[in-house]
GROMACS .gro file of C-alpha atoms in nm:
model
  194
    1MET     CA    1   0.000   0.000   0.000
    2ASN     CA    2   0.156   0.326  -0.100
    3LEU     CA    3   0.152   0.655   0.083
    4TYR     CA    4  -0.123   0.810  -0.132
    5GLN     CA    5  -0.368   0.526  -0.062
    6SER     CA    6  -0.302   0.527   0.311
    7LEU     CA    7  -0.353   0.906   0.330
    8SER     CA    8  -0.681   0.874   0.136
    9ILE     CA    9  -0.809   0.601   0.366
   10THR     CA   10  -0.704   0.801   0.674
   11ALA     CA   11  -0.885   1.113   0.546
   12VAL     CA   12  -1.207   0.921   0.474
   13LEU     CA   13  -1.199   0.750   0.815
   14THR     CA   14  -1.135   1.083   0.991
   15LEU     CA   15  -1.428   1.240   0.810
   16LEU     CA   16  -1.661   0.951   0.899
   17VAL     CA   17  -1.556   0.950   1.266
   18GLY     CA   18  -1.604   1.327   1.285
   19CYS     CA   19  -1.956   1.307   1.143
   20ALA     CA   20  -2.060   1.010   1.354
   21GLY     CA   21  -1.971   1.158   1.691
   22PRO     CA   22  -2.187   1.381   1.911
   23SER     CA   23  -2.212   1.741   1.801
   24PRO     CA   24  -2.024   1.990   2.017
   25TYR     CA   25  -2.294   2.246   1.934
   26LEU     CA   26  -2.628   2.252   2.113
   27THR     CA   27  -2.938   2.318   1.909
   28PRO     CA   28  -3.122   2.622   2.047
   29VAL     CA   29  -3.470   2.537   2.168
   30GLU     CA   30  -3.717   2.804   2.272
   31GLU     CA   31  -3.964   2.689   2.534
   32ARG     CA   32  -4.305   2.848   2.477
   33ASP     CA   33  -4.512   2.624   2.700
   34VAL     CA   34  -4.647   2.832   2.988
   35SER     CA   35  -4.863   2.564   3.147
   36PRO     CA   36  -4.743   2.403   3.467
   37ARG     CA   37  -4.548   2.083   3.407
   38ASN     CA   38  -4.770   1.870   3.628
   39ALA     CA   39  -5.105   1.994   3.492
   40LYS     CA   40  -5.281   1.778   3.239
   41VAL     CA   41  -5.473   1.986   2.989
   42ALA     CA   42  -5.732   1.837   2.758
   43PRO     CA   43  -5.668   1.894   2.387
   44GLY     CA   44  -5.838   2.212   2.269
   45ALA     CA   45  -5.880   2.350   2.621
   46VAL     CA   46  -5.808   2.717   2.682
   47VAL     CA   47  -5.545   2.775   2.948
   48PRO     CA   48  -5.548   3.124   3.105
   49VAL     CA   49  -5.214   3.301   3.110
   50GLU     CA   50  -5.102   3.557   3.365
   51PRO     CA   51  -5.088   3.899   3.197
   52ARG     CA   52  -4.745   4.058   3.188
   53GLY     CA   53  -4.700   4.430   3.226
   54ASP     CA   54  -4.438   4.460   2.952
   55VAL     CA   55  -4.658   4.300   2.682
   56ASN     CA   56  -4.950   4.486   2.530
   57VAL     CA   57  -5.192   4.275   2.325
   58ALA     CA   58  -5.454   4.452   2.117
   59PRO     CA   59  -5.669   4.321   1.830
   60ILE     CA   60  -5.585   4.450   1.484
   61TYR     CA   61  -5.952   4.492   1.395
   62ASP     CA   62  -6.288   4.447   1.561
   63VAL     CA   63  -6.422   4.093   1.549
   64PRO     CA   64  -6.774   4.088   1.402
   65ASN     CA   65  -7.049   3.971   1.633
   66PHE     CA   66  -7.271   3.718   1.456
   67ALA     CA   67  -7.521   3.682   1.737
   68PRO     CA   68  -7.876   3.815   1.709
   69THR     CA   69  -7.903   4.160   1.864
   70GLN     CA   70  -8.259   4.117   1.991
   71PRO     CA   71  -8.347   3.837   2.232
   72SER     CA   72  -8.678   3.776   2.053
   73GLN     CA   73  -8.499   3.696   1.728
   74GLN     CA   74  -8.427   3.325   1.708
   75PRO     CA   75  -8.121   3.213   1.506
   76ALA     CA   76  -8.327   2.939   1.338
   77GLN     CA   77  -8.551   3.200   1.171
   78ILE     CA   78  -8.446   3.260   0.815
   79ALA     CA   79  -8.504   3.600   0.663
   80PRO     CA   80  -8.723   3.584   0.355
   81SER     CA   81  -8.553   3.633   0.023
   82GLU     CA   82  -8.665   3.665  -0.332
   83PRO     CA   83  -8.668   3.341  -0.531
   84LEU     CA   84  -8.347   3.299  -0.725
   85ALA     CA   85  -8.387   3.272  -1.099
   86ILE     CA   86  -8.138   3.079  -1.309
   87ASP     CA   87  -7.979   3.261  -1.600
   88GLU     CA   88  -8.010   3.019  -1.892
   89SER     CA   89  -7.736   3.195  -2.092
   90SER     CA   90  -7.463   3.043  -1.872
   91ASN     CA   91  -7.278   2.717  -1.927
   92SER     CA   92  -7.533   2.436  -1.978
   93ALA     CA   93  -7.371   2.214  -1.713
   94THR     CA   94  -7.382   2.502  -1.465
   95VAL     CA   95  -7.747   2.573  -1.544
   96SER     CA   96  -7.833   2.205  -1.497
   97LEU     CA   97  -7.651   2.185  -1.162
   98LEU     CA   98  -7.816   2.506  -1.039
   99ALA     CA   99  -8.159   2.371  -1.139
  100GLU     CA  100  -8.088   2.049  -0.943
  101ALA     CA  101  -7.969   2.257  -0.648
  102LYS     CA  102  -8.286   2.469  -0.659
  103GLN     CA  103  -8.502   2.153  -0.655
  104ALA     CA  104  -8.304   2.011  -0.362
  105ALA     CA  105  -8.332   2.340  -0.170
  106ASP     CA  106  -8.706   2.360  -0.239
  107ARG     CA  107  -8.757   2.019  -0.082
  108GLY     CA  108  -8.539   2.120   0.217
  109ASP     CA  109  -8.227   1.918   0.133
  110LEU     CA  110  -7.977   2.202   0.174
  111ALA     CA  111  -7.674   1.971   0.193
  112ALA     CA  112  -7.751   1.828  -0.152
  113ALA     CA  113  -7.820   2.176  -0.284
  114GLU     CA  114  -7.487   2.298  -0.150
  115SER     CA  115  -7.308   2.005  -0.310
  116GLN     CA  116  -7.464   2.077  -0.650
  117VAL     CA  117  -7.382   2.448  -0.635
  118GLU     CA  118  -7.023   2.375  -0.533
  119ARG     CA  119  -6.992   2.147  -0.835
  120ALA     CA  120  -7.127   2.431  -1.050
  121LEU     CA  121  -6.870   2.662  -0.893
  122ARG     CA  122  -6.587   2.427  -0.996
  123ILE     CA  123  -6.720   2.434  -1.353
  124SER     CA  124  -6.787   2.811  -1.369
  125PRO     CA  125  -6.575   2.992  -1.110
  126ARG     CA  126  -6.636   3.329  -1.282
  127ASP     CA  127  -7.016   3.306  -1.289
  128PRO     CA  128  -7.169   3.541  -1.029
  129GLN     CA  129  -7.504   3.359  -1.020
  130VAL     CA  130  -7.328   3.054  -0.875
  131TYR     CA  131  -7.196   3.267  -0.588
  132LEU     CA  132  -7.543   3.413  -0.536
  133HIS     CA  133  -7.699   3.067  -0.508
  134LEU     CA  134  -7.422   2.938  -0.280
  135ALA     CA  135  -7.446   3.242  -0.049
  136SER     CA  136  -7.824   3.193  -0.026
  137ILE     CA  137  -7.786   2.825   0.063
  138LYS     CA  138  -7.515   2.897   0.322
  139ARG     CA  139  -7.743   3.162   0.476
  140ARG     CA  140  -8.031   2.915   0.495
  141GLN     CA  141  -7.796   2.665   0.662
  142LEU     CA  142  -7.707   2.939   0.915
  143ASN     CA  143  -7.340   2.934   0.808
  144LEU     CA  144  -7.346   3.312   0.817
  145ILE     CA  145  -6.972   3.378   0.812
  146GLN     CA  146  -6.924   3.155   0.507
  147ALA     CA  147  -7.233   3.302   0.343
  148GLU     CA  148  -7.093   3.653   0.382
  149GLN     CA  149  -6.755   3.549   0.242
  150VAL     CA  150  -6.917   3.381  -0.059
  151ALA     CA  151  -7.138   3.683  -0.126
  152LEU     CA  152  -6.842   3.921  -0.107
  153ARG     CA  153  -6.645   3.700  -0.345
  154GLY     CA  154  -6.946   3.704  -0.577
  155VAL     CA  155  -6.954   4.084  -0.568
  156ALA     CA  156  -6.589   4.087  -0.674
  157VAL     CA  157  -6.657   3.837  -0.955
  158ALA     CA  158  -6.960   4.038  -1.074
  159THR     CA  159  -6.753   4.346  -1.155
  160GLY     CA  160  -6.913   4.505  -1.461
  161LEU     CA  161  -7.245   4.321  -1.407
  162PRO     CA  162  -7.459   4.567  -1.206
  163ASP     CA  163  -7.767   4.340  -1.190
  164TYR     CA  164  -7.572   4.060  -1.024
  165GLN     CA  165  -7.391   4.304  -0.798
  166ARG     CA  166  -7.728   4.441  -0.680
  167LYS     CA  167  -7.860   4.089  -0.616
  168LEU     CA  168  -7.544   3.990  -0.428
  169TRP     CA  169  -7.554   4.307  -0.215
  170ARG     CA  170  -7.920   4.235  -0.132
  171GLU     CA  171  -7.826   3.880  -0.031
  172LEU     CA  172  -7.540   4.021   0.175
  173ALA     CA  173  -7.784   4.255   0.350
  174LEU     CA  174  -8.005   3.956   0.440
  175ILE     CA  175  -7.703   3.764   0.570
  176ARG     CA  176  -7.584   4.053   0.785
  177GLU     CA  177  -7.935   4.123   0.910
  178GLN     CA  178  -7.978   3.761   1.011
  179ALA     CA  179  -7.638   3.774   1.182
  180GLY     CA  180  -7.749   4.073   1.388
  181ASP     CA  181  -7.525   4.324   1.209
  182ALA     CA  182  -7.776   4.604   1.146
  183ALA     CA  183  -7.512   4.857   1.040
  184GLY     CA  184  -7.356   4.612   0.796
  185ALA     CA  185  -7.699   4.524   0.654
  186ALA     CA  186  -7.777   4.893   0.604
  187ALA     CA  187  -7.444   4.945   0.428
  188ALA     CA  188  -7.512   4.646   0.200
  189ARG     CA  189  -7.860   4.779   0.118
  190ALA     CA  190  -7.707   5.116   0.033
  191GLU     CA  191  -7.462   4.943  -0.204
  192ALA     CA  192  -7.753   4.753  -0.364
  193THR     CA  193  -7.936   5.075  -0.446
  194ARG     CA  194  -7.635   5.248  -0.600
   0.00000   0.00000   0.00000
């Protein structure tokens, strides 16, 4: 074995031994757990934390309150809305799915109606009538936050289509009214009449 081979083998072995040993560097770990070590907390439970004087926590924006404002108003009551017509000039598959959704909603099967409208949305994501139907179904299911988001997305999609924008703003007013947001409902009605 010559000198070159023995130096090569020594270098490879040194490298392998160096990599295989314990690291002289400690990995920094930041401990963020503030719960006592002995306390067992159920998953999803809220653990109160002692407020610190040097930390100021403030919300970035006001969280909307989706609870009815009047005690006499029951959340199960659904605000009346105008019947939704289906624009036959859209994609034929979309029109067919919206017609099936309307039939399912009329017989009270809102889950099937939602499924059909979501399929229509995958086919025609730029069709504002699909958003209008989906927002109406979500409102009837009392998914008011999702209904508002869908209606607002529909307003954005309906840019340049004032009839659909008006219908979506009216639906948004119903959603906000049902959620107990009178000021938001009034603002949506004002947008609908513009």
